[in-house]
XYZ file of C-alpha atoms in Angstrom:
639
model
C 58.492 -66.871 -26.863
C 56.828 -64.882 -24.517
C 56.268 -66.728 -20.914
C 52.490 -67.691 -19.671
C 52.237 -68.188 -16.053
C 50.471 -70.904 -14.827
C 47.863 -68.276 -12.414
C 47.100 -66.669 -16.668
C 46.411 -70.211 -17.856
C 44.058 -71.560 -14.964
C 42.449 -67.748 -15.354
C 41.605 -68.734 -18.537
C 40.511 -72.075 -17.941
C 38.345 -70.755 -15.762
C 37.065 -67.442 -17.271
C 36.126 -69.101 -20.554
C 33.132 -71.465 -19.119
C 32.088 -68.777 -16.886
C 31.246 -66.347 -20.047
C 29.606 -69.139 -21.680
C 27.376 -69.796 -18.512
C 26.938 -65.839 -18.832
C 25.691 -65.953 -21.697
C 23.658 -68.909 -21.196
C 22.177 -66.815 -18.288
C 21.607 -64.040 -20.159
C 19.281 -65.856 -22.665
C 17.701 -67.715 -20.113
C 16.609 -64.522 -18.503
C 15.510 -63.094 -21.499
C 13.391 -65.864 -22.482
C 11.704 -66.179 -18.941
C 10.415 -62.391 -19.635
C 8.834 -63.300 -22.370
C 7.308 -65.929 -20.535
C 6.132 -64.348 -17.618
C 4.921 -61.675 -18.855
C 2.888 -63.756 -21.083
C 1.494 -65.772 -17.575
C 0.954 -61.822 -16.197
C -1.428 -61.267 -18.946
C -3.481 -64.494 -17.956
C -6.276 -61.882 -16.179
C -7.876 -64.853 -13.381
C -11.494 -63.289 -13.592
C -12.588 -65.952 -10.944
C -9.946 -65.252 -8.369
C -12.828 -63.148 -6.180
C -14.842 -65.657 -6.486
C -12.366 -68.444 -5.336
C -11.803 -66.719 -2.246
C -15.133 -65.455 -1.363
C -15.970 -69.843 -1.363
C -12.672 -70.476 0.650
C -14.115 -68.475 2.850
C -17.022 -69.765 2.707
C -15.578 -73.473 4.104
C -13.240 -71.683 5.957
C -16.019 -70.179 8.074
C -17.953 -73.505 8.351
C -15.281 -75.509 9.388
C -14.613 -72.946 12.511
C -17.507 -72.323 13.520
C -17.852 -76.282 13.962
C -14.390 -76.310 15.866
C -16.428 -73.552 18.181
C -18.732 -76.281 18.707
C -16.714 -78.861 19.589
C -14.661 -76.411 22.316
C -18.310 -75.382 23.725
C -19.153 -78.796 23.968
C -15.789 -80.049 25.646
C -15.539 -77.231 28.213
C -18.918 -75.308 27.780
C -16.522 -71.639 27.967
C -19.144 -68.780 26.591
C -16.279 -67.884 24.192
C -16.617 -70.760 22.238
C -20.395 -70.028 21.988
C -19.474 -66.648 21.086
C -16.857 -67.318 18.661
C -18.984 -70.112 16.402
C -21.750 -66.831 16.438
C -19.005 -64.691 14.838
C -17.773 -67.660 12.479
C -21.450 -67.782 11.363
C -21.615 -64.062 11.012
C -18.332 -64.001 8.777
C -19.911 -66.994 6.657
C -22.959 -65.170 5.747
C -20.883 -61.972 4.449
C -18.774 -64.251 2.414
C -21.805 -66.029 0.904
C -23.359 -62.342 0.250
C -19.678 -61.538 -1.590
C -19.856 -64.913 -3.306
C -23.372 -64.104 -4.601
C -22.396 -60.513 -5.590
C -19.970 -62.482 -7.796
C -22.006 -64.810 -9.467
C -22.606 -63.881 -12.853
C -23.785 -67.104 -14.250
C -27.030 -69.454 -13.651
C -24.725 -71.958 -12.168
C -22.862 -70.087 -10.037
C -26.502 -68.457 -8.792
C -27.513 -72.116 -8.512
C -24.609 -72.534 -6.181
C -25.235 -69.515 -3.907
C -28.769 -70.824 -3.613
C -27.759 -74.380 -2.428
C -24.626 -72.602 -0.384
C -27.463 -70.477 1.753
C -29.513 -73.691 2.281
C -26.535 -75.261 3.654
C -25.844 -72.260 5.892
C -29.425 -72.199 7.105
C -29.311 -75.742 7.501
C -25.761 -75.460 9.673
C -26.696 -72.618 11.625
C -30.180 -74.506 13.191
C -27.778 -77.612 13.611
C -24.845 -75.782 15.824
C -27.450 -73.755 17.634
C -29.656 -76.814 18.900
C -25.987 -78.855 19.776
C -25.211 -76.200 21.878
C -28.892 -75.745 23.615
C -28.856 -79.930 23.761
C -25.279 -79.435 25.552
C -26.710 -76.694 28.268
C -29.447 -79.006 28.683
C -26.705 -82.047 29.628
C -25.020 -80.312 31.601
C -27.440 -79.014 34.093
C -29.416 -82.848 34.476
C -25.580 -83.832 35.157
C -25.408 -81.467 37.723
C -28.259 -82.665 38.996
C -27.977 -85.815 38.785
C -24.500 -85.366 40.730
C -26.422 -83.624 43.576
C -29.238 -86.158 43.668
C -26.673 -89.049 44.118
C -24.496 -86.908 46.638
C -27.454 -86.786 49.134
C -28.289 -90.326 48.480
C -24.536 -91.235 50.010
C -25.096 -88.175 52.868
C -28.490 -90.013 53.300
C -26.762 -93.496 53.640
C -23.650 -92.749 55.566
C -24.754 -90.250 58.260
C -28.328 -91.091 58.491
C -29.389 -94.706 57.732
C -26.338 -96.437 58.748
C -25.758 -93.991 62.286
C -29.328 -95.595 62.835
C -28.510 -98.922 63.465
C -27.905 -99.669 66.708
C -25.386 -102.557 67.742
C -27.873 -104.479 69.780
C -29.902 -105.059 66.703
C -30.118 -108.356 66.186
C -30.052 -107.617 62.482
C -27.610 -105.070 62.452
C -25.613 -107.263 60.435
C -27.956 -107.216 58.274
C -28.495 -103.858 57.290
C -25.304 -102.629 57.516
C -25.085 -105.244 54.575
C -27.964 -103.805 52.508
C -26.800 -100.404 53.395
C -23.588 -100.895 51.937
C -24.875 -102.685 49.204
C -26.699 -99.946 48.288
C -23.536 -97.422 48.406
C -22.238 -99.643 46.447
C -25.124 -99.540 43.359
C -25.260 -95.585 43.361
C -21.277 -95.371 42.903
C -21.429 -97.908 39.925
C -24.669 -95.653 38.423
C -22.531 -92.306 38.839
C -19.526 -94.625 37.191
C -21.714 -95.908 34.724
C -23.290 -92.240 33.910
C -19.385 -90.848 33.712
C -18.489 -93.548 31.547
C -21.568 -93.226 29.327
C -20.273 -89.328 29.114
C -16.872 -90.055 27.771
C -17.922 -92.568 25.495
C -21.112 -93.711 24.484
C -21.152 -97.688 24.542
C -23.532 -100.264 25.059
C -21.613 -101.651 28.177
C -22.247 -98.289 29.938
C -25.976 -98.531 29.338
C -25.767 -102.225 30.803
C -23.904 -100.868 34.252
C -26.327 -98.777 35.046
C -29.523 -100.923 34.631
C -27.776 -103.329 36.556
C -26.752 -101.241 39.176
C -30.470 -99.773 39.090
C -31.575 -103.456 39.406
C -29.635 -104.142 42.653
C -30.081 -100.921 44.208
C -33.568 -101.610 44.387
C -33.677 -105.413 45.323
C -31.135 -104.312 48.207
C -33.460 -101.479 49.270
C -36.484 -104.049 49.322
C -34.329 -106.386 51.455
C -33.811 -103.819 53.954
C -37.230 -102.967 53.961
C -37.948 -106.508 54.931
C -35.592 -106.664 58.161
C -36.876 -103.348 59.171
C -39.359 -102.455 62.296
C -38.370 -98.498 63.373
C -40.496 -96.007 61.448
C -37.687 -93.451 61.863
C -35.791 -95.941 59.771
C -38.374 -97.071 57.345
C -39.109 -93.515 57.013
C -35.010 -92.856 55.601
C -35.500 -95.862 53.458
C -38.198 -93.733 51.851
C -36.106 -90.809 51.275
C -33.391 -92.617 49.923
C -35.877 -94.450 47.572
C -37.707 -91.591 46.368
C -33.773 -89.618 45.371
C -32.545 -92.790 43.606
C -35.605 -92.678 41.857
C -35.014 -88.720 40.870
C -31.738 -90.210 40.057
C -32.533 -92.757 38.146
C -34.887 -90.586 35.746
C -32.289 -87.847 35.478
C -29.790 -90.966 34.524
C -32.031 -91.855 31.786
C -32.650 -88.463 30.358
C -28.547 -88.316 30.346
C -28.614 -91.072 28.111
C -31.586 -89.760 26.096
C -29.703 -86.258 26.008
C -26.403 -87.761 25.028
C -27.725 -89.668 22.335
C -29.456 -86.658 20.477
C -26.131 -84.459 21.171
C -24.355 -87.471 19.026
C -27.375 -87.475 16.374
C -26.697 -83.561 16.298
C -22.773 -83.902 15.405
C -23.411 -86.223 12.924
C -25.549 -84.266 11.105
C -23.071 -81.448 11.490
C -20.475 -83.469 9.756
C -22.571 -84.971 7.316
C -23.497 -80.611 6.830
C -19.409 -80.272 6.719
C -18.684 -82.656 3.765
C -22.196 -81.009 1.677
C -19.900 -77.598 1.843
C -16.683 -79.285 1.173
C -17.707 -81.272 -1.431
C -19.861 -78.232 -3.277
C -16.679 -75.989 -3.041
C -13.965 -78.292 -3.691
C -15.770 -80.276 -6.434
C -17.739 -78.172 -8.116
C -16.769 -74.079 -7.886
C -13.154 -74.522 -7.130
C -12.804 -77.362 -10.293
C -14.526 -75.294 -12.492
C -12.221 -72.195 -12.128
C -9.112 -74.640 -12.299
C -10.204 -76.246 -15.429
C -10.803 -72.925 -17.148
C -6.905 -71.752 -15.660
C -5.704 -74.757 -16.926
C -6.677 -74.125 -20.503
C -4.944 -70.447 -20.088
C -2.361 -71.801 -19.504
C -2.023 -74.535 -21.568
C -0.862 -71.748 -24.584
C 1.386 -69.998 -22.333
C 3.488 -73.572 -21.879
C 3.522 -73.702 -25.566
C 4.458 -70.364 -26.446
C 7.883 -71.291 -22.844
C 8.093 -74.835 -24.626
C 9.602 -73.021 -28.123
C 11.928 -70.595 -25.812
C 13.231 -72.837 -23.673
C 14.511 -74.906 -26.897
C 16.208 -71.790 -28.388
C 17.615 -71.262 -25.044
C 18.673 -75.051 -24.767
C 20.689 -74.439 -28.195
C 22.303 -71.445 -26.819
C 23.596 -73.245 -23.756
C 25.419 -76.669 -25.539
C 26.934 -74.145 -28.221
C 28.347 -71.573 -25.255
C 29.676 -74.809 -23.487
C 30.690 -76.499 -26.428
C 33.276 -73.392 -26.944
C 34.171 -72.838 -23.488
C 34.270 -76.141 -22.952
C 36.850 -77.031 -25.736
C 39.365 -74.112 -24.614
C 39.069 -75.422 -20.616
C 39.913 -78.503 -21.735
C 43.232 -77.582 -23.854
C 44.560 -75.023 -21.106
C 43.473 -78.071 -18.462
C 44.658 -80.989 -19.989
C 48.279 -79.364 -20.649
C 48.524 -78.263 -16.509
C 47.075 -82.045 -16.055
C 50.099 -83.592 -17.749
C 52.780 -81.601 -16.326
C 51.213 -81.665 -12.941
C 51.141 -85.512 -13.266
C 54.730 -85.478 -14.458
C 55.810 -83.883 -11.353
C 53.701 -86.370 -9.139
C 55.146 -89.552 -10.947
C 58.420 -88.234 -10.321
C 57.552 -87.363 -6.245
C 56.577 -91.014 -6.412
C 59.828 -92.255 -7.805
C 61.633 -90.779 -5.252
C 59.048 -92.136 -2.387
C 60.090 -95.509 -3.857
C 63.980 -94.628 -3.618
C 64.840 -94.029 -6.877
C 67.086 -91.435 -6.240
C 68.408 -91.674 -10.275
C 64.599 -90.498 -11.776
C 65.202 -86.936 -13.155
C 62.149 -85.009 -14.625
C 61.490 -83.774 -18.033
C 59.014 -81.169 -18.094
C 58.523 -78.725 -20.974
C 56.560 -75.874 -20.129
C 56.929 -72.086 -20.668
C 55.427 -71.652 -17.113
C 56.504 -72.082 -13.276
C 56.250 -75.724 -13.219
C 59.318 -75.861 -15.367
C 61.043 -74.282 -12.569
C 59.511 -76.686 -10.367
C 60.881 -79.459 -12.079
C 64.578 -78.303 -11.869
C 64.540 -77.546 -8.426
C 63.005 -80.839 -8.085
C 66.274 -82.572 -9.887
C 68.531 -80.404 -8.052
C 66.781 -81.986 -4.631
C 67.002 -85.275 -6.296
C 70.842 -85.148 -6.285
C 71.186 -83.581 -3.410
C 68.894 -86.221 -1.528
C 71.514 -89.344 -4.201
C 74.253 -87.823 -2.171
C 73.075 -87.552 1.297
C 71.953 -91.145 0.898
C 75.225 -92.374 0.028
C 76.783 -90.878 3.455
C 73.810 -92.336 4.852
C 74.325 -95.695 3.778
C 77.934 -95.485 5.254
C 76.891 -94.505 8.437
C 74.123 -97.326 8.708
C 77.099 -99.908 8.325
C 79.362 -98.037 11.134
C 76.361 -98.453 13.230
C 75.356 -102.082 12.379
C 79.103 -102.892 12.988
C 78.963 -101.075 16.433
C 75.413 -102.558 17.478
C 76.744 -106.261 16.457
C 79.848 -106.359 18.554
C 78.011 -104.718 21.717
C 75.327 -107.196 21.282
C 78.320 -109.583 21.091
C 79.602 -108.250 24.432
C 76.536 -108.393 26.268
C 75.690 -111.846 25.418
C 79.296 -112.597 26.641
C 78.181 -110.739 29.836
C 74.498 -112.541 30.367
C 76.452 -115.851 30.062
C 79.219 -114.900 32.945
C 76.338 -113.166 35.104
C 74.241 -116.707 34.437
C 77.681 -118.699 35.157
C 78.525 -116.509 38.306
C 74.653 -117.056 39.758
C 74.849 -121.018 39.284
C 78.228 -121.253 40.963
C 77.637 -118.931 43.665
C 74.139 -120.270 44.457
C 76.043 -124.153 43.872
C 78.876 -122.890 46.428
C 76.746 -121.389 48.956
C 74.276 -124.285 49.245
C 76.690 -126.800 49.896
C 78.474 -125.280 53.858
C 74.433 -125.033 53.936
C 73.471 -128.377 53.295
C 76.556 -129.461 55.663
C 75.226 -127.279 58.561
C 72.229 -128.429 58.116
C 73.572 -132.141 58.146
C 75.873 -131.939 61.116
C 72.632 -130.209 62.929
C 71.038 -133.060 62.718
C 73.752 -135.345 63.017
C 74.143 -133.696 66.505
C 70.746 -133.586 67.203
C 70.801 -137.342 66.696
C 73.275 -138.317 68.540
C 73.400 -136.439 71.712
C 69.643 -136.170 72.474
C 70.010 -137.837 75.347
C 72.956 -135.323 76.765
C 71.220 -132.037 75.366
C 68.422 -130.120 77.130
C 65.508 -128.424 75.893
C 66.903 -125.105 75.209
C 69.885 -127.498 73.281
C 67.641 -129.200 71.397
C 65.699 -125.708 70.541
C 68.613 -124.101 69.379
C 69.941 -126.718 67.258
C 66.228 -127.055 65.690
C 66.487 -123.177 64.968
C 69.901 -124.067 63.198
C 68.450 -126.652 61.118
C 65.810 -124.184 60.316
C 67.560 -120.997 59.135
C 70.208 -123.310 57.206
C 67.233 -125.420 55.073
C 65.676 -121.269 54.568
C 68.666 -120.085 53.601
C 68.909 -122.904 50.855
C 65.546 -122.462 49.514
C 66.330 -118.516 49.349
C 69.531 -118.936 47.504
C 67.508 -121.504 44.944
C 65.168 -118.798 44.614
C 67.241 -116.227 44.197
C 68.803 -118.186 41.055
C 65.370 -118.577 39.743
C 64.431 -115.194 39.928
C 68.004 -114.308 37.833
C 67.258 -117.293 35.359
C 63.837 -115.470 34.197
C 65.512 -113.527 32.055
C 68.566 -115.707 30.946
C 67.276 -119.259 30.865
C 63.664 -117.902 29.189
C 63.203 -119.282 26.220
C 61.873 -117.090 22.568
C 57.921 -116.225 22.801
C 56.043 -118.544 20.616
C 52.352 -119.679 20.674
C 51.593 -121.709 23.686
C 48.168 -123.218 24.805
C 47.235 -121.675 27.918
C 45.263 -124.654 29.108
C 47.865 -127.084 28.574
C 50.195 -124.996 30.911
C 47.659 -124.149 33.398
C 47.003 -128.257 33.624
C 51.196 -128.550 34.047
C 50.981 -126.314 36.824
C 47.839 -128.151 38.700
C 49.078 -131.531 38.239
C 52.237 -130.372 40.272
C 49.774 -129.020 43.069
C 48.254 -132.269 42.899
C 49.441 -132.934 46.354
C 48.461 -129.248 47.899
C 44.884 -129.337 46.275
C 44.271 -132.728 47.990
C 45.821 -131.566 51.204
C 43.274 -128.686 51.627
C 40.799 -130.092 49.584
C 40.593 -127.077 46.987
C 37.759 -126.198 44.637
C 39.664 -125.165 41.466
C 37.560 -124.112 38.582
C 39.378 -123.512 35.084
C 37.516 -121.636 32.516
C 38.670 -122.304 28.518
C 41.746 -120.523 28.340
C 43.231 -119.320 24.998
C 46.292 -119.528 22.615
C 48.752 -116.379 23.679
C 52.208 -116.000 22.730
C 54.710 -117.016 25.656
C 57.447 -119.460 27.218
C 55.270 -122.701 27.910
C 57.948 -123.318 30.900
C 57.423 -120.199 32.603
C 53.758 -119.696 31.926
C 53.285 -122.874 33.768
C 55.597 -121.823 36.455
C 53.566 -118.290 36.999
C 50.391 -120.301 37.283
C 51.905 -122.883 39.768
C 52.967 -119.834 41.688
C 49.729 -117.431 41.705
C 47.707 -120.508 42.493
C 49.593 -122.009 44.896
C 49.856 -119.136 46.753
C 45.963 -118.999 46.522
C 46.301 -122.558 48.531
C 48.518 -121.246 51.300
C 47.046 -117.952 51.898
C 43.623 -119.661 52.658
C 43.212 -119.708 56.573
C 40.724 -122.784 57.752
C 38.160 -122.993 54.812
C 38.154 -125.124 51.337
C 40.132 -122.786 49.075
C 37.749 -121.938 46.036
C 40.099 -120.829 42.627
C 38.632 -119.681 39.734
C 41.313 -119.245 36.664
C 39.908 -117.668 33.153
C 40.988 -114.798 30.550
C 38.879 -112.288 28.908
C 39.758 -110.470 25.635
C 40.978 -106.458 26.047
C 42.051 -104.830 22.922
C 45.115 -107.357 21.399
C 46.238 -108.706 24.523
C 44.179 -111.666 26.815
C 43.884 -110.428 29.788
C 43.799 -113.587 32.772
C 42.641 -113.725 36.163
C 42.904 -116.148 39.342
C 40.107 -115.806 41.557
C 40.259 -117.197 45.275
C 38.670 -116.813 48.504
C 41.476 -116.817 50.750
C 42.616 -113.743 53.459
C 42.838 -110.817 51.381
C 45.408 -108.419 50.743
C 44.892 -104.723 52.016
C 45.756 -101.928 49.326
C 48.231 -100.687 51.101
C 49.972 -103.298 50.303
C 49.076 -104.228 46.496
C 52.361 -102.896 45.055
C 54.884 -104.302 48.212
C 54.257 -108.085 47.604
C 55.795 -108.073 44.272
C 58.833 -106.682 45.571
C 61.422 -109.194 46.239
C 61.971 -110.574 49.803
C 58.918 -108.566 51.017
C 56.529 -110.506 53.171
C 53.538 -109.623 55.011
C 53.517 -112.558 57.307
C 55.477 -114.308 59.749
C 57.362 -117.372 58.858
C 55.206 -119.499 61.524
C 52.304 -118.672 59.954
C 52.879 -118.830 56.221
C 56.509 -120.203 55.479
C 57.983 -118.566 52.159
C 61.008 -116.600 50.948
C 59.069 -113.372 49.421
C 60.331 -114.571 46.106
C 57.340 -116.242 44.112
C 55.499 -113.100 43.505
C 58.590 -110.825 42.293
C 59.214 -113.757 39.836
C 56.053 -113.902 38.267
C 56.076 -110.225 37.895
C 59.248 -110.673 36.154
C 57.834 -113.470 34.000
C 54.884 -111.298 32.769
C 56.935 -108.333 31.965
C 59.789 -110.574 29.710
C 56.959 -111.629 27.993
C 55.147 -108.118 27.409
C 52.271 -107.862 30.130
C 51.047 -106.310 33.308
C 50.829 -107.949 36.348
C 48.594 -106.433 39.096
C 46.289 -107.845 41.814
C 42.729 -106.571 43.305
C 41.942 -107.364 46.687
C 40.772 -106.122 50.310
C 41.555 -107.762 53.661
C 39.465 -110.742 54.084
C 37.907 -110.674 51.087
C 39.850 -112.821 49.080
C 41.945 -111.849 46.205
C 41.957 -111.897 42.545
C 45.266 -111.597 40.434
C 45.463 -110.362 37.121
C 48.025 -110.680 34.264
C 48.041 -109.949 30.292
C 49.940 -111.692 27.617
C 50.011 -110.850 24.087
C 47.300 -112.439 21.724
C 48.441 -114.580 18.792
C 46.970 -112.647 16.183
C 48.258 -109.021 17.315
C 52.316 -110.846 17.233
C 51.353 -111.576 13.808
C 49.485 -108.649 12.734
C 53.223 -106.785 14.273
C 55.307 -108.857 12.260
C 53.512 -108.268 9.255
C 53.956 -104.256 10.173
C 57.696 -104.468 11.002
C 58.218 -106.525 7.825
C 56.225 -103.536 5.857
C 58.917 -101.079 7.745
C 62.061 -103.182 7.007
C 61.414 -103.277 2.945
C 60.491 -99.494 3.091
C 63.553 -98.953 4.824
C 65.308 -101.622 2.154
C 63.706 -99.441 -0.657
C 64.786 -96.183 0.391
C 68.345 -97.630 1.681
C-alpha cells in the first residue's frame, strides 16, 4: 500500500474547503456584476439638482457663522467672508433654478429667493446694528473714563483738609466712583449676557450716583467745586443715555439673530423636507427592483455555497478526524507516562509518520521502565544513607546539649563559691579591711555573679536550637501577655506606658515567642534614660508572613550600629550604665531565624527605636503542606 504522509493528508484537508470557498467566491462575484451593473444603470436625473440645494444651505449656514465671527470680534474678514457666502448662495440658487423643470421645483426656487432676499437684509442690518454697538461702547467707555479722571484728580484734589466737611465729600466722592464702576460693570455684564439683573444694576447704580451727587451739592460752598460737580453731572448724564441706547442696541442685535435663525430652519426645513425627500423617495423606488432582481442571485449564490461546503466539508472531516484519533492516541499515551505508567505501550495504525512516532515512543517507554528501576535502587541507598546520618547527628545535638548543661553546671558552681566566700569575707572582716579592701572584694563579688549570668546565657543561647520545640500555631497575644506579666515588676518600676495592638495567630514555639517578646521589650525598659518608657507592640500583614513591631521611645540606636547589637557579647554601653551580658539580642535573632523570619531594627540616636520581626502566617504553613503533599504523591506516582 502506497504510504501518505501526514504534510499530503493535512494538504488535503486543507485544499479541499479552500476550492469550495473558491468557488463560492467565484459565484459570488459573478452575481454582484450582475447586480451592480444593474444599480449603474439607475441614471439619478436629480443628482444636479441635489447638490445645487446642498449648496444652497451650505451657503446659508456660513454666511451666518460669518455673522456670528463679525459679531464676536468685529474682524472685516468675517464681514467680507458672509458677502462671499451670499455671493456663492445666489449662483447656486441661479443653478438650482436652471434645473427646475417642474412647477414645484419652480415653486421652490421662488420661495428659495425670498428666503435669500429675506437673509441677506437680516445679516446686513446685524452687522450695521453691531458697528453701531460698538462705537456707543466706545463711547460710553470714554465718557465714564473722564468721569473717574474728573473725580480722582479734580474733585477729590479739591478738598482741602481744613474743610470742616471734608469728610464729607470725600464720602460722596467716593460714593460716586463707586456708582460709575457698577454702571460700566453692569453695561459689561449686560454685553455678555443679556439678563434682567444687569438692567437692574445699572438703574440702581444710576439712582445712587445721582442722590450722592445731590448730597455733595448740598455740603458744597466753592464755585470752583460746584462748578466740577457740574461737569461730572452733565458726563454721567452722556453716560447714562449712551448706557441706555446699549441696552436698546443690544436688544435689537438679539431680535436680529433670532430672526436669522428662525431664516436658518425656513432653508433647512424647505431643503431637507421637501427637495431632498422628494428625490430620495423617487431613488428609493429605483431601487426597490434592483434589490429584487440581488434578492434572486444572492439565493442561487447561497445554494452554491452550502453544496461547495457540504463537499469540502465532508472530505476535511474524514482526512481530520483520522489525524484527530491518532494524534489523541499519542497524547493519552504521553499522559500515561506523566502518571508513571511506565508499562502503557501504544497502538497506532497509520500508513503515515505518526506510526513512527508511536514506536519510538515505546522504545522511550522502555528505556525510561529501565532507568526507573536503577532509579528506584538508588533512592533506597540514599534514604538508607540520609537515615543513619540523621541518626548520627541527633546523637551529636544530644552530646553538644549534654556537654553545654554540664559545662555551664560545672563552671557556675567555683562561681557561686567565689562569690560566697566574697561575701563571707566581706562579712566578717569589715571591721579589719579598708576601703580599697572592701572595693576590691565588691569588684570580686561582681565579676563572679557576671560571669554566672553569662555562662546561663550562654546555655540559653545554645538551647534555641536544641531545647526548641516543633512550630505549631500559637496565639501571639497570649505570649506577648506571658512575657508582660513577667515584666510586671520592671513596668511598675519605671512606670511604662505599654500599648498592645490585636496580635494574630502565626506558627511558632509559644515558649520562645514569649521569651523574644520579654527580651525586645524589656530591653525597651532599660534602654529608656529618665522618662516614662512608651511601648507600642502590633503586626501588620506582608505577603504570607505577619510582620511585628515594638515601638519605644527610649535612647536610640545609631545605624552604625544596627547590625553589631545582634552579635553576641557585643555591647554598646558600659556595664555602670546599662548592666547586661550582650546576649538577649543574639538570642532573639536566633529565635526568629529557627522559626523562619527576619529580625531587623530601625532607629537613630535619640530617637527611640522600633524592632521588627516576621513569623510565618498560619494559612501560608498550610497552603505549603498542601504543596509538598502534591510533590510527595507525584514523586510516589512516578517512583
Amino acid at each position: 500500500m502506497r504510504r501518505i504522509t501526514v504534510s499530503a493528508k493535512l494538504a488535503i484537508a486543507v485544499a479541499v474547503p479552500l476550492l469550495s470557498l473558491l468557488a463560492m467566491a467565484t459565484t459570488f462575484y459573478a452575481h454582484s456584476n450582475r447586480v451592480d451593473r444593474a444599480l449603474a444603470n439607475l441614471v439619478d436625473v436629480d443628482e444636479p439638482l441635489v447638490d445645487a440645494a446642498y449648496a444652497i444651505e451650505a451657503n446659508t449656514l456660513k454666511s451666518g457663522f460669518a455673522s456670528l465671527g463679525y459679531i464676536h470680534d468685529r474682524d472685516p474678514i468675517h464681514r467680507e467672508r458672509m458677502q462671499n457666502e451670499l455671493l456663492a448662495y445666489q449662483l447656486a440658487l441661479d443653478r438650482f433654478q436652471s434645473l427646475a423643470a417642474t412647477d414645484q421645483r419652480r415653486e421652490q426656487v421662488e420661495r428659495l429667493g425670498v428666503l435669500g432676499q429675506t437673509y441677506r437684509k437680516l445679516a446686513e442690518s446685524l452687522l450695521d446694528e453691531t458697528d453701531v454697538l460698538a462705537m456707543r461702547l466706545e463711547e460710553f467707555n470714554v465718557a465714564l473714563e473722564e468721569i473717574d479722571t474728573t473725580l480722582d484728580e479734580r474733585l477729590q484734589p479739591s478738598v482741602k483738609a481744613d474743610d470742616p466737611q471734608a469728610l464729607a465729600k470725600l464720602h460722596a466722592v467716593m460714593e460716586l466712583e463707586v456708582n460709575v464702576n457698577g454702571i460700566a460693570k453692569g453695561v459689561q455684564q449686560l454685553m455678555t449676557k443679556r439678563t434682567a439683573e444687569a438692567q437692574r444694576r445699572i438703574d440702581e447704580d444710576t439712582d445712587d450716583f445721582r442722590r450722592f451727587l445731590k448730597e455733595y451739592r448740598d455740603i458744597v460752598v466753592d464755585e470752583e467745586e460746584m462748578r466740577l460737580a457740574d461737569e461730572v453731572e452733565k458726563g454721567f448724564e452722556r453716560a447714562v443715555a449712551l448706557a441706555h441706547e446699549i441696552v436698546d442696541l443690544r436688544h435689537a442685535r438679539d431680535t436680529r439673530i433670532d430672526e436669522l435663525v428662525v431664516v436658518s430652519n425656513a432653508f433647512e426645513k424647505l431643503v431637507e423636507d421637501e427637495i431632498i425627500e422628494d428625490v430620495h423617495a423617487a431613488l428609493r423606488q429605483q431601487q426597490a427592483s434592483v434589490r429584487e432582481m440581488a434578492s434572486k442571485a444572492y439565493m442561487l449564490t447561497i445554494a452554491t455555497v452550502l453544496i461547495s461546503l457540504c463537499v469540502g466539508g465532508g472530505i476535511g472531516f474524514v482526512v481530520v478526524r483520522g489525524l484527530r484519533d491518532s494524534v489523541g492516541r499519542l497524547v493519552d499515551g504521553s499522559k500515561a507516562l506523566g502518571r508513571g505508567e511506565l508499562d502503557y505501550r501504544m497502538e497506532v495504525r497509520s500508513n503515515d509518520e505518526l506510526q513512527d512516532v508511536a514506536e519510538a515512543f515505546n522504545q522511550m517507554a522502555t528505556d525510561l521502565d529501565s532507568s526507573h528501576n536503577a532509579l528506584r535502587q538508588s533512592n533506597r541507598e540514599l534514604e538508607r544513607r540520609v537515615a543513619k546520618r540523621t541518626e548520627d547527628l541527633s546523637r551529636s545535638n544530644a552530646n553538644l546539649e549534654q556537654f553545654a548543661y554540664v559545662a555551664s553546671h560545672d563552671l557556675q558552681e567555683p562561681l557561686r563559691k567565689v562569690a560566697s566566700c566574697c561575701q563571707a569575707l566581706a562579712e566578717d572582716y569589715a571591721d579589719k579591711l579598708d576601703d580599697e579592701g572592701r572595693e576590691w572584694i565588691a569588684f570580686a563579688v561582681d565579676g563572679a555573679t557576671r560571669m554566672r549570668r553569662l555562662v546561663s546565657d550562654l546555655l540559653e543561647f545554645s538551647r534555641v536550637s536544641t531545647r526548641g520545640k516543633a512550630a505549631e500555631p500559637t496565639d501571639a497575644n497570649r505570649a506577648c501577655q506571658a512575657a508582660l506579666n513577667n515584666l510586671a515588676a520592671a513596668v511598675e518600676e519605671r512606670d511604662a506606658q505599654i500599648v498592645c495592638r490585636p496580635l494574630p495567630t502565626v506558627l511558632a514555639d509559644a515558649g520562645q515567642l514569649a521569651q523574644l517578646f520579654q527580651n525586645l521589650v524589656g530591653n525597651s525598659i532599660k534602654y529608656c534614660r529618665d522618662d516614662q518608657p512608651v511601648i507600642e507592640i502590633g503586626a501588620e500583614p506582608s505577603d504570607d508572613l505577619w510582620q511585628f513591631y515594638i515601638k519605644d521611645n527610649g535612647i536610640g540606636i545609631a545605624p552604625e550600629f544596627h547590625e553589631r547589637i545582634f552579635q553576641i557579647f557585643q555591647r554598646l554601653h558600659r556595664q555602670d550604665e546599662y548592666p547586661g551580658t550582650g546576649v538577649g539580642l543574639a538570642i532573639c535573632r536566633r529565635v526568629v531565624e529557627r522559626l523562619g523570619g527576619k529580625l531587623w531594627v530601625q532607629s537613630q540616636s535619640g530617637q527611640g527605636s522600633t524592632f521588627f520581626f516576621t513569623l510565618p502566617a498560619v494559612s501560608s504553613i498550610n497552603e505549603r503542606r498542601k504543596d509538598n503533599e502534591i510533590d510527595i504523591r507525584s514523586n510516589i506516582n512516578v517512583g
